[in-house]
Coordinates of C-alpha atoms and ligand atoms in Angstrom, one line a residue:
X1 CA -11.0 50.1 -9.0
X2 CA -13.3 52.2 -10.5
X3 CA -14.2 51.7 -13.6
X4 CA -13.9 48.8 -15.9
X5 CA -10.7 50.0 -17.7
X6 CA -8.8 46.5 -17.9
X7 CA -5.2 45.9 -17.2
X8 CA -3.8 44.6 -20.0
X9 CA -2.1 41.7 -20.5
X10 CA 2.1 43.0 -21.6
X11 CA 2.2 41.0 -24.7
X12 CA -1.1 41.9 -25.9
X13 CA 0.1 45.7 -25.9
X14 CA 3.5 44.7 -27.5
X15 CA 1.8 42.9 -30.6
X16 CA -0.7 46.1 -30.7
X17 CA 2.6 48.0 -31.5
X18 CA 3.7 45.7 -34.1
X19 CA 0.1 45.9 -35.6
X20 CA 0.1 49.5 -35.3
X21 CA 3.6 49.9 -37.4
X22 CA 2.4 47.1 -39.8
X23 CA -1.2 48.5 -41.3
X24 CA -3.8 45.9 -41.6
X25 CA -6.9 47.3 -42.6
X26 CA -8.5 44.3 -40.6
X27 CA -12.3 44.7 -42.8
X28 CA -10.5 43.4 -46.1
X29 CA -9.0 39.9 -46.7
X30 CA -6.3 41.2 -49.1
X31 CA -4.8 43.8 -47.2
X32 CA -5.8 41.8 -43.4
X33 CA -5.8 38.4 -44.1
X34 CA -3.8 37.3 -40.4
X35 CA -6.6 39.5 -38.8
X36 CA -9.3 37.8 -40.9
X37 CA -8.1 34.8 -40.4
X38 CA -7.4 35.4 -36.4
X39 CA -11.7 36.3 -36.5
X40 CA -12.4 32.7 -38.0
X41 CA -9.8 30.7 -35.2
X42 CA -11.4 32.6 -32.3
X43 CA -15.0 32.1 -34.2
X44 CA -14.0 28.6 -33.5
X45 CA -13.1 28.6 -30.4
X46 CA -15.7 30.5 -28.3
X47 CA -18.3 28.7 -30.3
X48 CA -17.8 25.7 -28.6
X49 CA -17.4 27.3 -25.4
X50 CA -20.8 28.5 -26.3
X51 CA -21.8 25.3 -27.1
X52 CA -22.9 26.2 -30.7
X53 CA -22.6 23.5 -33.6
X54 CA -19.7 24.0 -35.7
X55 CA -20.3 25.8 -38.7
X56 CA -23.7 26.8 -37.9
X57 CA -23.2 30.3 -35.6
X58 CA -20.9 33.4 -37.0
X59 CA -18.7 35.9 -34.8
X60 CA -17.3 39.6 -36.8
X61 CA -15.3 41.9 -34.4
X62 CA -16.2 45.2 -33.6
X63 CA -14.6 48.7 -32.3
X64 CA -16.2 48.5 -28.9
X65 CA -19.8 46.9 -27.7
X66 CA -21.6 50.3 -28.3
X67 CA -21.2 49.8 -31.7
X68 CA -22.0 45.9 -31.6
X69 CA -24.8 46.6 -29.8
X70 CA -25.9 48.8 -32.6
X71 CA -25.0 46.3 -34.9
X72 CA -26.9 43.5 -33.7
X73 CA -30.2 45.9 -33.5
X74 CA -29.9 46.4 -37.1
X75 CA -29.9 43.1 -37.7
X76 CA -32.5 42.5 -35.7
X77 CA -34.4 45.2 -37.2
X78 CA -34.1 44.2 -41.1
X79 CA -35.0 40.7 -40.0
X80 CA -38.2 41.6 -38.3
X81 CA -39.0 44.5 -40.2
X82 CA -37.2 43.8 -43.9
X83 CA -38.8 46.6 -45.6
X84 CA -36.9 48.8 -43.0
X85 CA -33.6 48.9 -45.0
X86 CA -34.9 50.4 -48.2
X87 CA -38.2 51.8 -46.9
X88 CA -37.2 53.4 -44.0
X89 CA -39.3 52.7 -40.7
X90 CA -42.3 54.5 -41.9
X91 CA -43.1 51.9 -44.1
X92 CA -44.3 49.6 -40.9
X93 CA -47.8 50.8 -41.5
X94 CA -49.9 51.6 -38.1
X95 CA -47.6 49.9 -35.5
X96 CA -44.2 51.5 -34.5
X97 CA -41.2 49.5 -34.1
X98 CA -39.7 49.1 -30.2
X99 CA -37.1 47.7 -28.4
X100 CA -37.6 46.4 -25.2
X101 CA -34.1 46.7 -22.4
X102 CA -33.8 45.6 -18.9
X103 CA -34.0 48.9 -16.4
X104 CA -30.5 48.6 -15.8
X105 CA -29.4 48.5 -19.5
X106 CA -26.3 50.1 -20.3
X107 CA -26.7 53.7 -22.0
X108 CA -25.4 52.6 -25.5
X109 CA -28.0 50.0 -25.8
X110 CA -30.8 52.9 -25.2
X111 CA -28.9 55.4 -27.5
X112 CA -29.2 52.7 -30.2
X113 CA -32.8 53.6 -30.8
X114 CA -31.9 57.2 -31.3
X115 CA -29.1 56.0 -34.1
X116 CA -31.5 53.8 -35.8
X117 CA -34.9 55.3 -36.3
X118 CA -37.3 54.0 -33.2
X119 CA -36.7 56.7 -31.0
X120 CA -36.6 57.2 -27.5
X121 CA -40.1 57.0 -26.6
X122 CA -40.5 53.4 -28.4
X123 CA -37.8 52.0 -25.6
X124 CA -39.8 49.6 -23.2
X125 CA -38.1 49.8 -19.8
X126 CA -38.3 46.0 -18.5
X127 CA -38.9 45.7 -15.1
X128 CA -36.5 43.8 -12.0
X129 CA -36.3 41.4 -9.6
X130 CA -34.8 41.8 -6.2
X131 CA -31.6 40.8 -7.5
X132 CA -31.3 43.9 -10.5
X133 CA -32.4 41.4 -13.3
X134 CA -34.9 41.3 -15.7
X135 CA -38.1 39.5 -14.0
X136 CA -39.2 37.4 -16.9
X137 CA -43.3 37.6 -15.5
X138 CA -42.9 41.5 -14.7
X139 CA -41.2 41.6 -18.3
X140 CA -44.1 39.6 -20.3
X141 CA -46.7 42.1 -18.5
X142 CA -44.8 44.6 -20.0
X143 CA -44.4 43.6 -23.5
X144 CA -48.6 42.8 -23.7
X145 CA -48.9 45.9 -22.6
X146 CA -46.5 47.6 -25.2
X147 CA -48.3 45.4 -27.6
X148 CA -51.7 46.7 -26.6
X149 CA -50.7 50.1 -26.9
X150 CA -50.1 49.9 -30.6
X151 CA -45.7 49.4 -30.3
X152 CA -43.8 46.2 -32.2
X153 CA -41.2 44.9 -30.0
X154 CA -38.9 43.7 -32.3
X155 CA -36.2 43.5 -30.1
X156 CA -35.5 42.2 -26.8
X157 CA -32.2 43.4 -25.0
X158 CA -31.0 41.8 -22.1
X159 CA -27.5 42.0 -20.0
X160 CA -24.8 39.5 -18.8
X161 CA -23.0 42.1 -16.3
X162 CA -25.3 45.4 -16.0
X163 CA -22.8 48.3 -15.6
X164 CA -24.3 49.0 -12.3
X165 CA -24.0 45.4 -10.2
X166 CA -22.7 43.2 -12.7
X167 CA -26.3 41.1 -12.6
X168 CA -27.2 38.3 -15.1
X169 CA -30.6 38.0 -16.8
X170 CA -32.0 35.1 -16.4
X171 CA -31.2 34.2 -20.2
X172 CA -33.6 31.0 -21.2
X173 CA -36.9 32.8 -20.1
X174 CA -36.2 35.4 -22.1
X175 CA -35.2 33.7 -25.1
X176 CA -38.6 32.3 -24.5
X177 CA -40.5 35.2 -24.1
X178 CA -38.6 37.0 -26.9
X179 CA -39.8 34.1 -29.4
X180 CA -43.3 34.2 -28.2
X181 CA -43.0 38.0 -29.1
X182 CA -41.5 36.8 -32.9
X183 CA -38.8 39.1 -31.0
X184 CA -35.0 39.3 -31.5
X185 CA -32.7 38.1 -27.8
X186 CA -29.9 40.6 -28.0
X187 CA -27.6 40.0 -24.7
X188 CA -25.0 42.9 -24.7
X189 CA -22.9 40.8 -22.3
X190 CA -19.9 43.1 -22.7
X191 CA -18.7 42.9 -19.3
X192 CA -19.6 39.4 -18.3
X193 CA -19.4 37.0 -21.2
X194 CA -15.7 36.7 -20.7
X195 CA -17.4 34.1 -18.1
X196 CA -17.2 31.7 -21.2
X197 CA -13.7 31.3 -20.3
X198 CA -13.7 30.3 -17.2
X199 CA -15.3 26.4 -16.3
X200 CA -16.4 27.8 -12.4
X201 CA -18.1 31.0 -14.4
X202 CA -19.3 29.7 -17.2
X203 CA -22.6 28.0 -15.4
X204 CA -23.4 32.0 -14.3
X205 CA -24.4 32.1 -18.3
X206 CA -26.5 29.4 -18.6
X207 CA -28.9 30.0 -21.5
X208 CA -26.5 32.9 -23.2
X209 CA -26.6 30.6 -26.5
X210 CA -30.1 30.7 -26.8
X211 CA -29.6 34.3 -27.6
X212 CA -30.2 35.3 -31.3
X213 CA -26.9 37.7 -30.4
X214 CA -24.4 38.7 -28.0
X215 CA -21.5 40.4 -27.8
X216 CA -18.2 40.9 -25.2
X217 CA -15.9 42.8 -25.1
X218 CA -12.3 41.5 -24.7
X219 CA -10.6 44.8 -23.8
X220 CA -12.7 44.8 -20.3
X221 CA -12.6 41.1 -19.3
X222 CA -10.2 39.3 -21.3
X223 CA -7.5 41.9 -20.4
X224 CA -6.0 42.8 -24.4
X225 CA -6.1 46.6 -25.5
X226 CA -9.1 48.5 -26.4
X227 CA -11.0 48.0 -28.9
X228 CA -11.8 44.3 -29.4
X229 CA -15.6 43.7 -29.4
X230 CA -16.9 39.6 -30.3
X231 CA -20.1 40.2 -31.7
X232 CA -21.5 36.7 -31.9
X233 CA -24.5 35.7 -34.1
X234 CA -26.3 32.4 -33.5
X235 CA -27.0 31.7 -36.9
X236 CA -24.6 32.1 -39.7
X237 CA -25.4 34.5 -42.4
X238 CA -27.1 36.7 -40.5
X239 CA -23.7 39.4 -39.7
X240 CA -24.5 40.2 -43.3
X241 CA -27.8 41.1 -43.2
X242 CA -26.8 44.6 -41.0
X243 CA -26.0 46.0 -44.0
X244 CA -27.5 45.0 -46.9
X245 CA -25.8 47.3 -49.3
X246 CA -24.8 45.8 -52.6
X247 CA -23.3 48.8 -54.7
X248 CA -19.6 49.3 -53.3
X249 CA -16.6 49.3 -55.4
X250 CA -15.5 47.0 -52.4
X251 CA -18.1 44.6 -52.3
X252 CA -17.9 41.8 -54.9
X253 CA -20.7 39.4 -55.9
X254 CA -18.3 36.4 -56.8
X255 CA -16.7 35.0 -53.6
X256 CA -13.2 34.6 -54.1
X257 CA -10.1 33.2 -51.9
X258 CA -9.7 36.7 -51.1
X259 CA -13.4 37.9 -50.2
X260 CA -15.0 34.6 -48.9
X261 CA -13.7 35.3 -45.0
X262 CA -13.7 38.9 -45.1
X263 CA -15.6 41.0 -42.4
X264 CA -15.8 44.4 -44.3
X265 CA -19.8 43.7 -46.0
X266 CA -21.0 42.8 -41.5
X267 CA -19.4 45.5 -40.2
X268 CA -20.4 49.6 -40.2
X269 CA -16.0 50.0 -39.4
X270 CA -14.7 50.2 -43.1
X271 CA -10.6 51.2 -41.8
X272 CA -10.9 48.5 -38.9
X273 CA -7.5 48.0 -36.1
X274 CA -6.7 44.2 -36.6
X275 CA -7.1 44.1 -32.5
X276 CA -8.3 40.3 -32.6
X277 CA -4.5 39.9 -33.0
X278 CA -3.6 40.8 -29.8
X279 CA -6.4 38.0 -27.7
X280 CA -5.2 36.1 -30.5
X281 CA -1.9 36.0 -29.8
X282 CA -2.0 36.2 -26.0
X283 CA -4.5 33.4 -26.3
X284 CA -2.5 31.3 -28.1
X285 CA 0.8 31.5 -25.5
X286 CA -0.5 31.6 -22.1
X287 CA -4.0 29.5 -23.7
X288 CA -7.6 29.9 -22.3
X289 CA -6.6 29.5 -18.1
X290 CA -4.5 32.3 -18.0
X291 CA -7.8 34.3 -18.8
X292 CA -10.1 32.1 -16.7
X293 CA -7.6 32.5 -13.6
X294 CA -7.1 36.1 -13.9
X295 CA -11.6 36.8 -14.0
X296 CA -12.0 33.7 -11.7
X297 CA -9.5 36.0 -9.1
X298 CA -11.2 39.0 -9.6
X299 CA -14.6 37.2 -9.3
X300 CA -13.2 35.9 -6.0
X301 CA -12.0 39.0 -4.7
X302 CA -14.9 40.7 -5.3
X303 CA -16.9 38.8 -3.1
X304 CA -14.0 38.9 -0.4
X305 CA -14.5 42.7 -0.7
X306 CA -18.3 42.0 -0.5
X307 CA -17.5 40.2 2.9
X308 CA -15.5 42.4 4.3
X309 CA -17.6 45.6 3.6
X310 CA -20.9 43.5 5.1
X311 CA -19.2 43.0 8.2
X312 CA -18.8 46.4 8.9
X313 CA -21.1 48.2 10.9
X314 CA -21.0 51.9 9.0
X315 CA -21.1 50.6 5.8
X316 CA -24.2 49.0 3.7
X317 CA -23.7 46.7 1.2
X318 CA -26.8 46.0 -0.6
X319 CA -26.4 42.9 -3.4
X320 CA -23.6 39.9 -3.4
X321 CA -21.7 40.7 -6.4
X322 CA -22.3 38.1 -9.0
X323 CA -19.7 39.5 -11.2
X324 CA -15.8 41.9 -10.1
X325 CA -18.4 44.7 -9.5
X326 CA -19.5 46.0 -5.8
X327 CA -21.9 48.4 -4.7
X328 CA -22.2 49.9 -1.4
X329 CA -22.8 52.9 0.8
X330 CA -21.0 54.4 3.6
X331 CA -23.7 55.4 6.7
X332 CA -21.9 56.7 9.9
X333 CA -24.5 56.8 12.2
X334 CA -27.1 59.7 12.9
X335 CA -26.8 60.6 9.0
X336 CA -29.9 60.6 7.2
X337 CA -31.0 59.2 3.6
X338 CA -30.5 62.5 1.8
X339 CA -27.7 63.5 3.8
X340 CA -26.5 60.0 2.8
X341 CA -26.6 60.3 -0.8
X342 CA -25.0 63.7 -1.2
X343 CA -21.9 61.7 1.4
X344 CA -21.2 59.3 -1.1
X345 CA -20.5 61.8 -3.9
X346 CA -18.3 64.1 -1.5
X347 CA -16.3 60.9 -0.7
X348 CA -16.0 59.6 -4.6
X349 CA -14.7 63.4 -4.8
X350 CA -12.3 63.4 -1.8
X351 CA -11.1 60.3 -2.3
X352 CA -10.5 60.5 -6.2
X353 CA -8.4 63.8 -5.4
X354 CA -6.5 62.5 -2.5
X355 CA -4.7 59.9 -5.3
X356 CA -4.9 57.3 -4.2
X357 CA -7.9 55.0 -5.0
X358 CA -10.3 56.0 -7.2
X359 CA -13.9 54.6 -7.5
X360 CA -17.3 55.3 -9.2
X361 CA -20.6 56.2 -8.3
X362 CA -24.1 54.9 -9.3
X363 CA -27.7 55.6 -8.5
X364 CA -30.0 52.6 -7.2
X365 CA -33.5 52.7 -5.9
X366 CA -33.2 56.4 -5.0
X367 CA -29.8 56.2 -3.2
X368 CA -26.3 57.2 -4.3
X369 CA -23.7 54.7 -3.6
X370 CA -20.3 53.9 -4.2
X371 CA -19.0 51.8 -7.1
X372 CA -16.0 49.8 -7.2
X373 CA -14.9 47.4 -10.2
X374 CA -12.0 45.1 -9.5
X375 CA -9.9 45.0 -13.0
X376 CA -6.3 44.7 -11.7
X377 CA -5.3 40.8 -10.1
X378 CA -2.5 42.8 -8.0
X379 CA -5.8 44.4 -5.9
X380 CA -5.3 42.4 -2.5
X381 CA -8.1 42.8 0.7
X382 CA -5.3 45.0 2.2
X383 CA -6.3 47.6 -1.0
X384 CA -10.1 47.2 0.5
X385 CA -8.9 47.9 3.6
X386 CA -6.8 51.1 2.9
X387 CA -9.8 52.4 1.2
X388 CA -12.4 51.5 3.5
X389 CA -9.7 53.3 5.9
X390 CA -10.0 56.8 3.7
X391 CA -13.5 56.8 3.2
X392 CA -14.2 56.4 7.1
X393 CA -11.6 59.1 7.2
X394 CA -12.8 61.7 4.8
X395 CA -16.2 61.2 5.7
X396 CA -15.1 62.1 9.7
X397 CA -14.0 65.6 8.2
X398 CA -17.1 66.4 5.6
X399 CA -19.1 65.5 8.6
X400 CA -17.4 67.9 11.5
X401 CA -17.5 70.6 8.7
X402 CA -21.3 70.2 8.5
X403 CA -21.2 70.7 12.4
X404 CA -19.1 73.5 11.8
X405 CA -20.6 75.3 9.4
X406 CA -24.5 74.9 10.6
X407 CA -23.2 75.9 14.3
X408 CA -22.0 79.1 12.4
X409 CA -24.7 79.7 10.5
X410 CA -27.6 78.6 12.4
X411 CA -31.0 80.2 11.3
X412 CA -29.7 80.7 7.8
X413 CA -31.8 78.4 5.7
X414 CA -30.0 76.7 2.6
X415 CA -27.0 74.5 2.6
X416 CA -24.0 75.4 0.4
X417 CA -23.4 71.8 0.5
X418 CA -25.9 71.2 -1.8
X419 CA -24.2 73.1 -4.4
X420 CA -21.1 71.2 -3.8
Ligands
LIG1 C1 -18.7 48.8 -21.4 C2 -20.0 48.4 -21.8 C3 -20.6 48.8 -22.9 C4 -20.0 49.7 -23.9 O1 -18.9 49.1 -24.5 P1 -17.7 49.8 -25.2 O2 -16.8 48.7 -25.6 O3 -17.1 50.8 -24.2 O4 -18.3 50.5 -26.4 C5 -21.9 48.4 -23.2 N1 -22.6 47.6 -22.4 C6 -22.0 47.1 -21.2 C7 -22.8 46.2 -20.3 C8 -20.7 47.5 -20.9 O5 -20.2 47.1 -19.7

């Protein structure tokens, strides 16, 4: 329950052996046509759960969402800036090219503008509500003000399922804002745009289509094996635009049967694992509720957790999950913020070595807490339980050694703690 490692589906992992044993290069028609033609069927089907007009929008797989977050940035960056290709970014003339990300961005989608050429210090840092999402006024304030100072946000980058809570941005004002900006709407909704699945989760998306791009990826939330990114582009013809290379002995200018559906010109993967086989397959037995039931129980189970952990007097659970991801702190009484903080890493520690459970740790609004990620439908409340049980457990013992050890040393300034 710590991470968002998915279980995987059984038949998934047996067709990932067959496709490992049977090489399909999945970028090239001729040598991948099932995986190609897998992309198109899948294409098909999550664009209408999108709501997208047949024939209109475009999906290409990727090896994780890192690298379709990257992806979609370059496309968003030869659209807005199409001297950038060939001229490099110095070619923009006075302005200098940004992105803009929600504060609670994953750290791929920061890294991007490292990779491609904008640098750190052109990343706007969008501002939150109460919730942990992007507050569309806060975020127009800061895009003028990025504008006044000289920067061209070409980008806009906002989350379905932030790594840290799970938290939605609130999807149609940004798509507004972003087009007000002449901006790209990325939404790396790697984590929660498997909500397209499911008819009770879908609503939490509202206004995902609106997005210029998105991606999700299916080894986290649709249970198949890593990697299987979607990468989904609103309009078609743009996937081919991130790499607008024409002078590869791959690469032909005459669409044939064998090159019209082929992914290897949209992606940066040129060697790609067929892994759309495996949700393809699996998909096609068990069909779209065995996904929906499986994220719609670990939905529900998070907020069961959520419920039990708020009714618990030592422990502090500070937002309602919106997604299988919970956040909270552990404070037996009489411990103080600081003291708090460096508690909730000891007990990640303690916990993670006694075997048992293991869970993660973030950092939000200056406090350490403790991160768990529901992936596995076999987790029950009893599993909550037994770990709320350890944690109250270790913390009992890191405490009395505190006691301990600062009745033994009293007057000795410094606590070895710290460097624990
Ligand atoms: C996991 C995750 C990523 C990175 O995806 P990979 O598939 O591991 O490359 C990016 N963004 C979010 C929100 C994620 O949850």
């Amino acid at each position: 329950m710590a991470r968002q490692f998915s279980s995987v589906m059984p038949v998934a992992a047996v067709f990932d052996m067959v496709s490992a044993m049977v090489p399909q290069p999945a970028s090239y028609y001729e040598a991948g046509q099932f995986a190609n033609i897998a992309d198109r069927l899948l294409e098909e089907t999550f664009g209408r759960l999108i709501g997208w007009p047949h024939g209109r929008f475009e999906m290409v797989t990727t090896s994780g969402a890192s690298l379709a977050n990257m992806t979609a940035v370059l496309v968003a960056r030869n659209h807005c800036l199409p001297q950038s290709w060939n001229g490099g970014l110095a070619v923009q003339g006075s302005r200098r090219p940004a992105i803009a990300v929600g504060e609670d961005a994953h750290f791929s989608v920061t890294r991007v503008a490292g990779i491609v050429g904008i640098g750190q210090d052109q990343v706007i840092r969008l501002p939150l509500n109460e919730r942990r999402q992007i507050c569309p006024e806060r975020a127009a304030a800061a895009l003028d003000s990025a504008a006044f100072r000289g920067l061209d946000v070409f980008c806009v980058i906002a989350s379905a399922g932030t790594t840290s809570i799970g938290a939605n941005d609130p999807f149609p004002e940004l798509a507004a804002l972003a087009k007000r900006h002449r901006a790209w709407l990325h939404v790396d909704a790697a984590h929660n745009g498997a909500f397209l699945v499911s008819d009770r989760l879908r609503p939490r998306l509202s206004g995902l289509g609106l997005a210029d791009s998105f991606c999700l990826d299916a080894h986290k939330t649709l249970f198949v094996p890593a990697l299987c990114t979607l990468l989904f582009y609103r309009e078609k013809g743009m996937a081919e635009t991130a790499f607008p290379q024409k002078d590869s002995y791959v690469f032909d200018p005459f669409e044939d049967e064998m090159t019209a559906v082929q992914s290897g010109v949209k992606n940066f993967e040129c060697t790609k694992r067929p892994a759309i086989l495996n949700l393809w397959l699996a998909w096609s037995l068990y069909g779209r509720h065995a996904f929906a039931d499986k994220l719609e129980h670990l939905v529900t189970m998070t907020g069961v957790a959520h419920d039990y952990l708020a009714n618990q007097p030592d422990f502090f659970v500070p937002y309602r999950p919106e997604s299988n991801i919970l956040c909270f702190v552990h404070r037996p009484a009489g411990v103080d913020s600081r003291r708090l903080s460096l508690l909730q890493i000891q007990l990640r520690d303690r916990v993670r070595a006694a075997g048992q459970y293991l869970l993660s740790k973030v950092d939000l609004d200056g406090q350490t807490m403790l991160r768990m990620v529901l992936m596995n439908h076999r987790i029950g409340l009893h599993d909550i339980q037994g770990v709320v049980a350890e944690i109250r457990r270790h913390a009992r013992d890191i405490l009395e050694n505190d006691a301990t050890q600062s009745a033994s040393r009293s007057g000795i300034t410094g606590s070895s703690l710290e460097r624990t």
